[in-house]
PDB file of C-alpha atoms and ligand atoms in Angstrom:
ATOM      1  CA  UNK A   1      26.185  24.487  25.757  1.00  0.00           C
ATOM      2  CA  UNK A   2      23.049  26.002  27.283  1.00  0.00           C
ATOM      3  CA  UNK A   3      19.479  25.888  26.032  1.00  0.00           C
ATOM      4  CA  UNK A   4      17.674  29.158  25.309  1.00  0.00           C
ATOM      5  CA  UNK A   5      14.641  29.229  27.601  1.00  0.00           C
ATOM      6  CA  UNK A   6      14.019  32.908  28.185  1.00  0.00           C
ATOM      7  CA  UNK A   7      14.400  36.233  26.357  1.00  0.00           C
ATOM      8  CA  UNK A   8      14.320  39.445  28.387  1.00  0.00           C
ATOM      9  CA  UNK A   9      13.523  42.565  26.392  1.00  0.00           C
ATOM     10  CA  UNK A  10      14.582  46.082  27.156  1.00  0.00           C
ATOM     11  CA  UNK A  11      11.912  48.647  26.221  1.00  0.00           C
ATOM     12  CA  UNK A  12      13.107  52.153  25.328  1.00  0.00           C
ATOM     13  CA  UNK A  13      15.228  52.089  22.221  1.00  0.00           C
ATOM     14  CA  UNK A  14      14.813  48.313  21.826  1.00  0.00           C
ATOM     15  CA  UNK A  15      11.094  47.570  21.398  1.00  0.00           C
ATOM     16  CA  UNK A  16      10.541  51.041  19.947  1.00  0.00           C
ATOM     17  CA  UNK A  17      12.404  54.312  19.421  1.00  0.00           C
ATOM     18  CA  UNK A  18      10.606  56.007  22.291  1.00  0.00           C
ATOM     19  CA  UNK A  19      13.243  58.416  23.541  1.00  0.00           C
ATOM     20  CA  UNK A  20      13.526  61.328  21.089  1.00  0.00           C
ATOM     21  CA  UNK A  21       9.882  61.737  20.044  1.00  0.00           C
ATOM     22  CA  UNK A  22       8.246  60.176  23.109  1.00  0.00           C
ATOM     23  CA  UNK A  23       9.957  60.593  26.469  1.00  0.00           C
ATOM     24  CA  UNK A  24      11.898  63.745  25.522  1.00  0.00           C
ATOM     25  CA  UNK A  25       8.788  65.500  24.216  1.00  0.00           C
ATOM     26  CA  UNK A  26       6.818  64.453  27.307  1.00  0.00           C
ATOM     27  CA  UNK A  27       9.500  65.827  29.659  1.00  0.00           C
ATOM     28  CA  UNK A  28       9.385  69.151  27.819  1.00  0.00           C
ATOM     29  CA  UNK A  29       5.584  69.250  28.017  1.00  0.00           C
ATOM     30  CA  UNK A  30       5.789  68.706  31.786  1.00  0.00           C
ATOM     31  CA  UNK A  31       8.471  71.395  32.158  1.00  0.00           C
ATOM     32  CA  UNK A  32       6.359  73.904  30.238  1.00  0.00           C
ATOM     33  CA  UNK A  33       3.231  73.052  32.201  1.00  0.00           C
ATOM     34  CA  UNK A  34       5.140  73.546  35.481  1.00  0.00           C
ATOM     35  CA  UNK A  35       6.317  76.994  34.350  1.00  0.00           C
ATOM     36  CA  UNK A  36       9.926  75.891  33.988  1.00  0.00           C
ATOM     37  CA  UNK A  37      12.053  77.428  31.247  1.00  0.00           C
ATOM     38  CA  UNK A  38      14.194  74.356  30.682  1.00  0.00           C
ATOM     39  CA  UNK A  39      13.715  72.362  27.448  1.00  0.00           C
ATOM     40  CA  UNK A  40      15.710  69.287  26.496  1.00  0.00           C
ATOM     41  CA  UNK A  41      16.710  69.500  22.827  1.00  0.00           C
ATOM     42  CA  UNK A  42      17.591  66.382  20.854  1.00  0.00           C
ATOM     43  CA  UNK A  43      21.352  66.532  21.496  1.00  0.00           C
ATOM     44  CA  UNK A  44      21.051  67.489  25.152  1.00  0.00           C
ATOM     45  CA  UNK A  45      18.643  64.610  25.703  1.00  0.00           C
ATOM     46  CA  UNK A  46      21.145  62.255  24.071  1.00  0.00           C
ATOM     47  CA  UNK A  47      23.730  63.265  26.688  1.00  0.00           C
ATOM     48  CA  UNK A  48      21.192  62.940  29.472  1.00  0.00           C
ATOM     49  CA  UNK A  49      20.382  59.363  28.466  1.00  0.00           C
ATOM     50  CA  UNK A  50      23.628  58.399  30.199  1.00  0.00           C
ATOM     51  CA  UNK A  51      21.536  58.826  33.361  1.00  0.00           C
ATOM     52  CA  UNK A  52      18.900  56.080  33.475  1.00  0.00           C
ATOM     53  CA  UNK A  53      15.479  56.789  34.953  1.00  0.00           C
ATOM     54  CA  UNK A  54      13.430  59.919  34.375  1.00  0.00           C
ATOM     55  CA  UNK A  55      13.467  61.207  37.968  1.00  0.00           C
ATOM     56  CA  UNK A  56      17.204  60.564  38.189  1.00  0.00           C
ATOM     57  CA  UNK A  57      17.684  62.415  34.877  1.00  0.00           C
ATOM     58  CA  UNK A  58      15.869  65.506  36.206  1.00  0.00           C
ATOM     59  CA  UNK A  59      17.890  65.337  39.450  1.00  0.00           C
ATOM     60  CA  UNK A  60      21.112  65.227  37.409  1.00  0.00           C
ATOM     61  CA  UNK A  61      20.085  68.284  35.371  1.00  0.00           C
ATOM     62  CA  UNK A  62      19.319  70.158  38.608  1.00  0.00           C
ATOM     63  CA  UNK A  63      22.630  69.147  40.171  1.00  0.00           C
ATOM     64  CA  UNK A  64      24.589  70.458  37.207  1.00  0.00           C
ATOM     65  CA  UNK A  65      22.743  73.781  37.464  1.00  0.00           C
ATOM     66  CA  UNK A  66      20.494  73.601  34.397  1.00  0.00           C
ATOM     67  CA  UNK A  67      17.214  73.455  36.315  1.00  0.00           C
ATOM     68  CA  UNK A  68      16.158  75.178  39.544  1.00  0.00           C
ATOM     69  CA  UNK A  69      16.612  73.293  42.811  1.00  0.00           C
ATOM     70  CA  UNK A  70      13.509  71.416  43.981  1.00  0.00           C
ATOM     71  CA  UNK A  71      12.759  68.764  46.613  1.00  0.00           C
ATOM     72  CA  UNK A  72      12.272  65.112  45.706  1.00  0.00           C
ATOM     73  CA  UNK A  73       8.466  65.388  46.004  1.00  0.00           C
ATOM     74  CA  UNK A  74       8.426  68.075  43.291  1.00  0.00           C
ATOM     75  CA  UNK A  75      10.653  65.999  41.037  1.00  0.00           C
ATOM     76  CA  UNK A  76       8.348  63.027  41.525  1.00  0.00           C
ATOM     77  CA  UNK A  77       5.274  65.175  40.762  1.00  0.00           C
ATOM     78  CA  UNK A  78       6.917  66.633  37.659  1.00  0.00           C
ATOM     79  CA  UNK A  79       7.843  63.146  36.515  1.00  0.00           C
ATOM     80  CA  UNK A  80       4.311  61.873  37.158  1.00  0.00           C
ATOM     81  CA  UNK A  81       2.974  64.598  34.832  1.00  0.00           C
ATOM     82  CA  UNK A  82       5.632  63.657  32.277  1.00  0.00           C
ATOM     83  CA  UNK A  83       4.430  60.054  32.400  1.00  0.00           C
ATOM     84  CA  UNK A  84       0.849  61.170  31.725  1.00  0.00           C
ATOM     85  CA  UNK A  85       1.977  63.185  28.702  1.00  0.00           C
ATOM     86  CA  UNK A  86       4.030  60.213  27.524  1.00  0.00           C
ATOM     87  CA  UNK A  87       1.029  57.908  27.793  1.00  0.00           C
ATOM     88  CA  UNK A  88      -1.014  60.343  25.646  1.00  0.00           C
ATOM     89  CA  UNK A  89       1.703  60.508  22.999  1.00  0.00           C
ATOM     90  CA  UNK A  90       1.885  56.724  22.878  1.00  0.00           C
ATOM     91  CA  UNK A  91      -1.918  56.441  22.742  1.00  0.00           C
ATOM     92  CA  UNK A  92      -1.831  58.626  19.615  1.00  0.00           C
ATOM     93  CA  UNK A  93       0.074  55.750  18.002  1.00  0.00           C
ATOM     94  CA  UNK A  94       3.089  57.951  17.260  1.00  0.00           C
ATOM     95  CA  UNK A  95       5.770  55.409  18.101  1.00  0.00           C
ATOM     96  CA  UNK A  96       5.799  52.156  16.121  1.00  0.00           C
ATOM     97  CA  UNK A  97       7.742  49.055  17.096  1.00  0.00           C
ATOM     98  CA  UNK A  98      11.234  48.783  15.640  1.00  0.00           C
ATOM     99  CA  UNK A  99      11.663  46.536  12.579  1.00  0.00           C
ATOM    100  CA  UNK A 100      11.656  42.839  13.366  1.00  0.00           C
ATOM    101  CA  UNK A 101      10.500  43.225  16.976  1.00  0.00           C
ATOM    102  CA  UNK A 102       7.017  41.790  16.471  1.00  0.00           C
ATOM    103  CA  UNK A 103       8.338  39.084  14.153  1.00  0.00           C
ATOM    104  CA  UNK A 104      10.954  37.872  16.666  1.00  0.00           C
ATOM    105  CA  UNK A 105       8.586  38.162  19.630  1.00  0.00           C
ATOM    106  CA  UNK A 106       6.024  36.021  17.807  1.00  0.00           C
ATOM    107  CA  UNK A 107       8.609  33.506  16.684  1.00  0.00           C
ATOM    108  CA  UNK A 108       9.849  33.090  20.260  1.00  0.00           C
ATOM    109  CA  UNK A 109       6.342  32.974  21.735  1.00  0.00           C
ATOM    110  CA  UNK A 110       5.287  30.279  19.251  1.00  0.00           C
ATOM    111  CA  UNK A 111       8.391  28.307  20.223  1.00  0.00           C
ATOM    112  CA  UNK A 112       7.379  28.423  23.921  1.00  0.00           C
ATOM    113  CA  UNK A 113      10.339  30.573  24.928  1.00  0.00           C
ATOM    114  CA  UNK A 114       9.560  32.474  28.125  1.00  0.00           C
ATOM    115  CA  UNK A 115       9.349  36.189  27.371  1.00  0.00           C
ATOM    116  CA  UNK A 116       9.850  39.016  29.825  1.00  0.00           C
ATOM    117  CA  UNK A 117      10.463  42.745  30.059  1.00  0.00           C
ATOM    118  CA  UNK A 118      13.418  44.229  31.914  1.00  0.00           C
ATOM    119  CA  UNK A 119      13.360  48.025  31.817  1.00  0.00           C
ATOM    120  CA  UNK A 120      14.173  51.200  33.684  1.00  0.00           C
ATOM    121  CA  UNK A 121      10.958  52.835  32.521  1.00  0.00           C
ATOM    122  CA  UNK A 122       7.997  53.562  34.770  1.00  0.00           C
ATOM    123  CA  UNK A 123       5.427  50.702  34.751  1.00  0.00           C
ATOM    124  CA  UNK A 124       2.504  52.846  33.511  1.00  0.00           C
ATOM    125  CA  UNK A 125       4.622  54.114  30.600  1.00  0.00           C
ATOM    126  CA  UNK A 126       5.455  50.513  29.728  1.00  0.00           C
ATOM    127  CA  UNK A 127       1.774  49.561  29.927  1.00  0.00           C
ATOM    128  CA  UNK A 128       0.888  52.301  27.419  1.00  0.00           C
ATOM    129  CA  UNK A 129       3.465  51.038  24.946  1.00  0.00           C
ATOM    130  CA  UNK A 130       2.281  47.445  25.268  1.00  0.00           C
ATOM    131  CA  UNK A 131      -1.366  48.457  24.849  1.00  0.00           C
ATOM    132  CA  UNK A 132      -0.950  50.823  21.914  1.00  0.00           C
ATOM    133  CA  UNK A 133       2.126  49.659  20.041  1.00  0.00           C
ATOM    134  CA  UNK A 134       2.262  45.920  20.715  1.00  0.00           C
ATOM    135  CA  UNK A 135      -1.304  44.879  21.474  1.00  0.00           C
ATOM    136  CA  UNK A 136      -3.141  44.023  24.716  1.00  0.00           C
ATOM    137  CA  UNK A 137      -2.631  40.279  24.278  1.00  0.00           C
ATOM    138  CA  UNK A 138       1.025  40.835  25.153  1.00  0.00           C
ATOM    139  CA  UNK A 139       0.129  41.644  28.763  1.00  0.00           C
ATOM    140  CA  UNK A 140      -0.459  37.880  29.089  1.00  0.00           C
ATOM    141  CA  UNK A 141       2.312  36.779  26.798  1.00  0.00           C
ATOM    142  CA  UNK A 142       5.081  38.403  28.845  1.00  0.00           C
ATOM    143  CA  UNK A 143       5.666  36.250  31.890  1.00  0.00           C
ATOM    144  CA  UNK A 144       7.175  39.168  33.823  1.00  0.00           C
ATOM    145  CA  UNK A 145       7.094  42.954  33.459  1.00  0.00           C
ATOM    146  CA  UNK A 146      10.102  44.113  35.467  1.00  0.00           C
ATOM    147  CA  UNK A 147      10.111  47.909  35.391  1.00  0.00           C
ATOM    148  CA  UNK A 148      11.107  51.166  37.076  1.00  0.00           C
ATOM    149  CA  UNK A 149      11.483  51.600  40.828  1.00  0.00           C
ATOM    150  CA  UNK A 150      10.748  47.933  41.556  1.00  0.00           C
ATOM    151  CA  UNK A 151      14.496  47.607  42.212  1.00  0.00           C
ATOM    152  CA  UNK A 152      16.564  50.219  44.063  1.00  0.00           C
ATOM    153  CA  UNK A 153      19.393  50.510  41.500  1.00  0.00           C
ATOM    154  CA  UNK A 154      18.585  51.070  37.839  1.00  0.00           C
ATOM    155  CA  UNK A 155      20.678  49.976  34.838  1.00  0.00           C
ATOM    156  CA  UNK A 156      23.678  49.656  34.468  1.00  0.00           C
ATOM    157  CA  UNK A 157      23.207  47.815  37.783  1.00  0.00           C
ATOM    158  CA  UNK A 158      22.147  44.191  37.214  1.00  0.00           C
ATOM    159  CA  UNK A 159      19.238  44.397  39.695  1.00  0.00           C
ATOM    160  CA  UNK A 160      16.358  44.530  37.189  1.00  0.00           C
ATOM    161  CA  UNK A 161      17.688  41.450  35.368  1.00  0.00           C
ATOM    162  CA  UNK A 162      18.192  39.607  38.652  1.00  0.00           C
ATOM    163  CA  UNK A 163      14.650  40.510  39.658  1.00  0.00           C
ATOM    164  CA  UNK A 164      13.153  39.301  36.360  1.00  0.00           C
ATOM    165  CA  UNK A 165      15.051  35.983  36.447  1.00  0.00           C
ATOM    166  CA  UNK A 166      14.104  35.405  40.071  1.00  0.00           C
ATOM    167  CA  UNK A 167      10.423  35.990  39.282  1.00  0.00           C
ATOM    168  CA  UNK A 168      10.625  33.563  36.360  1.00  0.00           C
ATOM    169  CA  UNK A 169      12.806  30.950  38.025  1.00  0.00           C
ATOM    170  CA  UNK A 170      15.231  30.904  35.088  1.00  0.00           C
ATOM    171  CA  UNK A 171      19.021  30.820  35.186  1.00  0.00           C
ATOM    172  CA  UNK A 172      21.223  33.428  33.517  1.00  0.00           C
ATOM    173  CA  UNK A 173      22.825  30.758  31.330  1.00  0.00           C
ATOM    174  CA  UNK A 174      19.414  29.981  29.768  1.00  0.00           C
ATOM    175  CA  UNK A 175      18.516  33.628  29.249  1.00  0.00           C
ATOM    176  CA  UNK A 176      19.312  36.150  26.544  1.00  0.00           C
ATOM    177  CA  UNK A 177      18.820  39.907  26.747  1.00  0.00           C
ATOM    178  CA  UNK A 178      17.928  42.327  23.959  1.00  0.00           C
ATOM    179  CA  UNK A 179      19.209  45.840  24.563  1.00  0.00           C
ATOM    180  CA  UNK A 180      20.005  49.074  22.701  1.00  0.00           C
ATOM    181  CA  UNK A 181      22.382  51.016  24.952  1.00  0.00           C
ATOM    182  CA  UNK A 182      25.668  50.689  26.820  1.00  0.00           C
ATOM    183  CA  UNK A 183      23.886  50.993  30.166  1.00  0.00           C
ATOM    184  CA  UNK A 184      21.476  48.218  29.169  1.00  0.00           C
ATOM    185  CA  UNK A 185      24.217  45.938  27.890  1.00  0.00           C
ATOM    186  CA  UNK A 186      26.300  46.505  31.030  1.00  0.00           C
ATOM    187  CA  UNK A 187      23.290  45.656  33.174  1.00  0.00           C
ATOM    188  CA  UNK A 188      22.698  42.354  31.347  1.00  0.00           C
ATOM    189  CA  UNK A 189      26.404  41.512  31.426  1.00  0.00           C
ATOM    190  CA  UNK A 190      26.629  42.239  35.150  1.00  0.00           C
ATOM    191  CA  UNK A 191      23.756  39.782  35.651  1.00  0.00           C
ATOM    192  CA  UNK A 192      25.682  37.156  33.667  1.00  0.00           C
ATOM    193  CA  UNK A 193      23.294  37.251  30.692  1.00  0.00           C
ATOM    194  CA  UNK A 194      24.376  37.160  27.071  1.00  0.00           C
ATOM    195  CA  UNK A 195      23.121  40.078  25.046  1.00  0.00           C
ATOM    196  CA  UNK A 196      22.132  41.081  21.520  1.00  0.00           C
ATOM    197  CA  UNK A 197      22.216  44.824  20.886  1.00  0.00           C
ATOM    198  CA  UNK A 198      20.167  46.742  18.319  1.00  0.00           C
ATOM    199  CA  UNK A 199      21.639  50.243  18.178  1.00  0.00           C
ATOM    200  CA  UNK A 200      19.742  53.422  17.326  1.00  0.00           C
ATOM    201  CA  UNK A 201      20.573  57.060  16.632  1.00  0.00           C
ATOM    202  CA  UNK A 202      21.333  57.747  20.278  1.00  0.00           C
ATOM    203  CA  UNK A 203      23.406  54.623  20.970  1.00  0.00           C
ATOM    204  CA  UNK A 204      25.291  53.831  17.756  1.00  0.00           C
ATOM    205  CA  UNK A 205      28.591  55.191  19.123  1.00  0.00           C
ATOM    206  CA  UNK A 206      28.318  53.437  22.500  1.00  0.00           C
ATOM    207  CA  UNK A 207      30.942  50.869  23.447  1.00  0.00           C
ATOM    208  CA  UNK A 208      29.527  47.341  23.212  1.00  0.00           C
ATOM    209  CA  UNK A 209      32.851  45.560  23.367  1.00  0.00           C
ATOM    210  CA  UNK A 210      32.083  41.968  24.406  1.00  0.00           C
ATOM    211  CA  UNK A 211      28.418  41.942  23.352  1.00  0.00           C
ATOM    212  CA  UNK A 212      27.349  38.736  21.591  1.00  0.00           C
ATOM    213  CA  UNK A 213      25.856  40.414  18.519  1.00  0.00           C
ATOM    214  CA  UNK A 214      25.445  44.088  17.631  1.00  0.00           C
ATOM    215  CA  UNK A 215      23.172  45.028  14.722  1.00  0.00           C
ATOM    216  CA  UNK A 216      21.466  48.177  13.526  1.00  0.00           C
ATOM    217  CA  UNK A 217      18.044  46.495  13.806  1.00  0.00           C
ATOM    218  CA  UNK A 218      16.517  43.020  14.044  1.00  0.00           C
ATOM    219  CA  UNK A 219      15.336  43.387  10.462  1.00  0.00           C
ATOM    220  CA  UNK A 220      12.655  41.781   8.329  1.00  0.00           C
ATOM    221  CA  UNK A 221      13.214  38.880   5.884  1.00  0.00           C
ATOM    222  CA  UNK A 222      12.440  40.840   2.737  1.00  0.00           C
ATOM    223  CA  UNK A 223      14.566  43.937   3.380  1.00  0.00           C
ATOM    224  CA  UNK A 224      18.287  44.457   3.249  1.00  0.00           C
ATOM    225  CA  UNK A 225      18.448  46.879   6.127  1.00  0.00           C
ATOM    226  CA  UNK A 226      20.511  45.103   8.786  1.00  0.00           C
ATOM    227  CA  UNK A 227      24.115  46.197   9.253  1.00  0.00           C
ATOM    228  CA  UNK A 228      26.014  43.787  11.466  1.00  0.00           C
ATOM    229  CA  UNK A 229      28.407  45.852  13.610  1.00  0.00           C
ATOM    230  CA  UNK A 230      29.794  43.137  15.880  1.00  0.00           C
ATOM    231  CA  UNK A 231      29.470  39.400  15.328  1.00  0.00           C
ATOM    232  CA  UNK A 232      31.844  37.328  17.497  1.00  0.00           C
ATOM    233  CA  UNK A 233      29.916  34.103  16.787  1.00  0.00           C
ATOM    234  CA  UNK A 234      30.177  34.685  13.026  1.00  0.00           C
ATOM    235  CA  UNK A 235      26.486  34.147  12.515  1.00  0.00           C
ATOM    236  CA  UNK A 236      24.997  34.321   9.018  1.00  0.00           C
ATOM    237  CA  UNK A 237      22.540  36.964   9.932  1.00  0.00           C
ATOM    238  CA  UNK A 238      20.525  38.814   7.333  1.00  0.00           C
ATOM    239  CA  UNK A 239      17.741  39.361   9.842  1.00  0.00           C
ATOM    240  CA  UNK A 240      17.896  38.230  13.458  1.00  0.00           C
ATOM    241  CA  UNK A 241      15.938  35.034  14.076  1.00  0.00           C
ATOM    242  CA  UNK A 242      15.408  32.748  17.043  1.00  0.00           C
ATOM    243  CA  UNK A 243      18.009  30.320  15.678  1.00  0.00           C
ATOM    244  CA  UNK A 244      20.664  33.055  15.972  1.00  0.00           C
ATOM    245  CA  UNK A 245      19.808  33.661  19.615  1.00  0.00           C
ATOM    246  CA  UNK A 246      19.905  29.913  20.256  1.00  0.00           C
ATOM    247  CA  UNK A 247      23.304  29.679  18.548  1.00  0.00           C
ATOM    248  CA  UNK A 248      24.669  32.418  20.812  1.00  0.00           C
ATOM    249  CA  UNK A 249      23.674  30.474  23.916  1.00  0.00           C
ATOM    250  CA  UNK A 250      25.006  27.235  22.505  1.00  0.00           C
ATOM    251  CA  UNK A 251      28.286  29.171  22.326  1.00  0.00           C
TER     252      UNK A 251
HETATM  253  C1  LIG B   1      15.374  53.939  29.436  1.00  0.00           C
HETATM  254  C2  LIG B   1      15.376  54.920  30.529  1.00  0.00           C
HETATM  255  C3  LIG B   1      14.115  55.529  30.987  1.00  0.00           C
HETATM  256  C4  LIG B   1      13.417  56.369  29.929  1.00  0.00           C
HETATM  257  C5  LIG B   1      12.380  57.290  30.521  1.00  0.00           C
HETATM  258  O1  LIG B   1      14.903  52.713  29.917  1.00  0.00           O
HETATM  259  O2  LIG B   1      16.423  55.203  31.070  1.00  0.00           O
HETATM  260  O3  LIG B   1      14.429  56.360  32.082  1.00  0.00           O
HETATM  261  O4  LIG B   1      14.373  57.196  29.281  1.00  0.00           O
HETATM  262  O5  LIG B   1      11.472  56.591  31.267  1.00  0.00           O
HETATM  263  P1  LIG B   1      15.144  51.276  29.178  1.00  0.00           P
HETATM  264  P2  LIG B   1      11.008  57.100  32.718  1.00  0.00           P
HETATM  265  O6  LIG B   1      16.045  51.456  27.997  1.00  0.00           O
HETATM  266  O7  LIG B   1      15.745  50.430  30.277  1.00  0.00           O
HETATM  267  O8  LIG B   1      13.782  50.797  28.765  1.00  0.00           O
HETATM  268  O9  LIG B   1      10.844  58.590  32.635  1.00  0.00           O
HETATM  269  O10 LIG B   1       9.704  56.373  32.964  1.00  0.00           O
HETATM  270  O11 LIG B   1      12.098  56.703  33.673  1.00  0.00           O
HETATM  271 MG1  LIG B   2      16.997  50.933  26.255  1.00  0.00          MG
END
């Protein structure tokens, strides 16, 4: 029976549905600007999400022959332009938070639970989302922003979760992760952290066998929108609240 002291949040797909209309569009803008013919359509991008990290995703597309060969420096430059386009899209306020995210964040913050970010995304892309979709006050409310190349191996490796917990001085048994994808859930599991999954259009068919709760969204109290897809703890869960996360850790 462990106490819930810390919640680590994934970003893309979990805080907000950033992939299809944010990252994907920004990659295509960078490709066009660089004179490349390649465009990632919605389905192709869904397949490419199996590769975490934007630079790694471009490298993968090159290696399978769908983009012209280029050295790492060019990939990094292309990705840097993509990040700038992504920041502009986010600054336009195009991508709202997913349902229930702000509610649960505020509930946990008010209860003095330590909050952190654990993501594959580039730090400046994360900063844009916090500033424009969450609100600047959250820069101080998250006790750690663990992001991008800060660790050598991206999700599904556990490194980013290990890094975040080390920075915070919290143990895995007192921590819960919120994720949206199989790679994210595997990363949390490999770090020994229990995990709640909110699926989205890109991740609904992923295998989350063993996850502690899988729902379609965190939900709001006055809607009936949450489908519970996996519920090993048999929680009464109309919308996901702090008490549900605490119950998962209490086991
Ligand atoms: C998702 C990712 C990222 C984004 C793109 O991260 O794999 O690579 O798709 O961001 P998470 P970058 O779900 O862990 O937040 O281009 O900045 O890598
Ligand atoms: Mg994610």
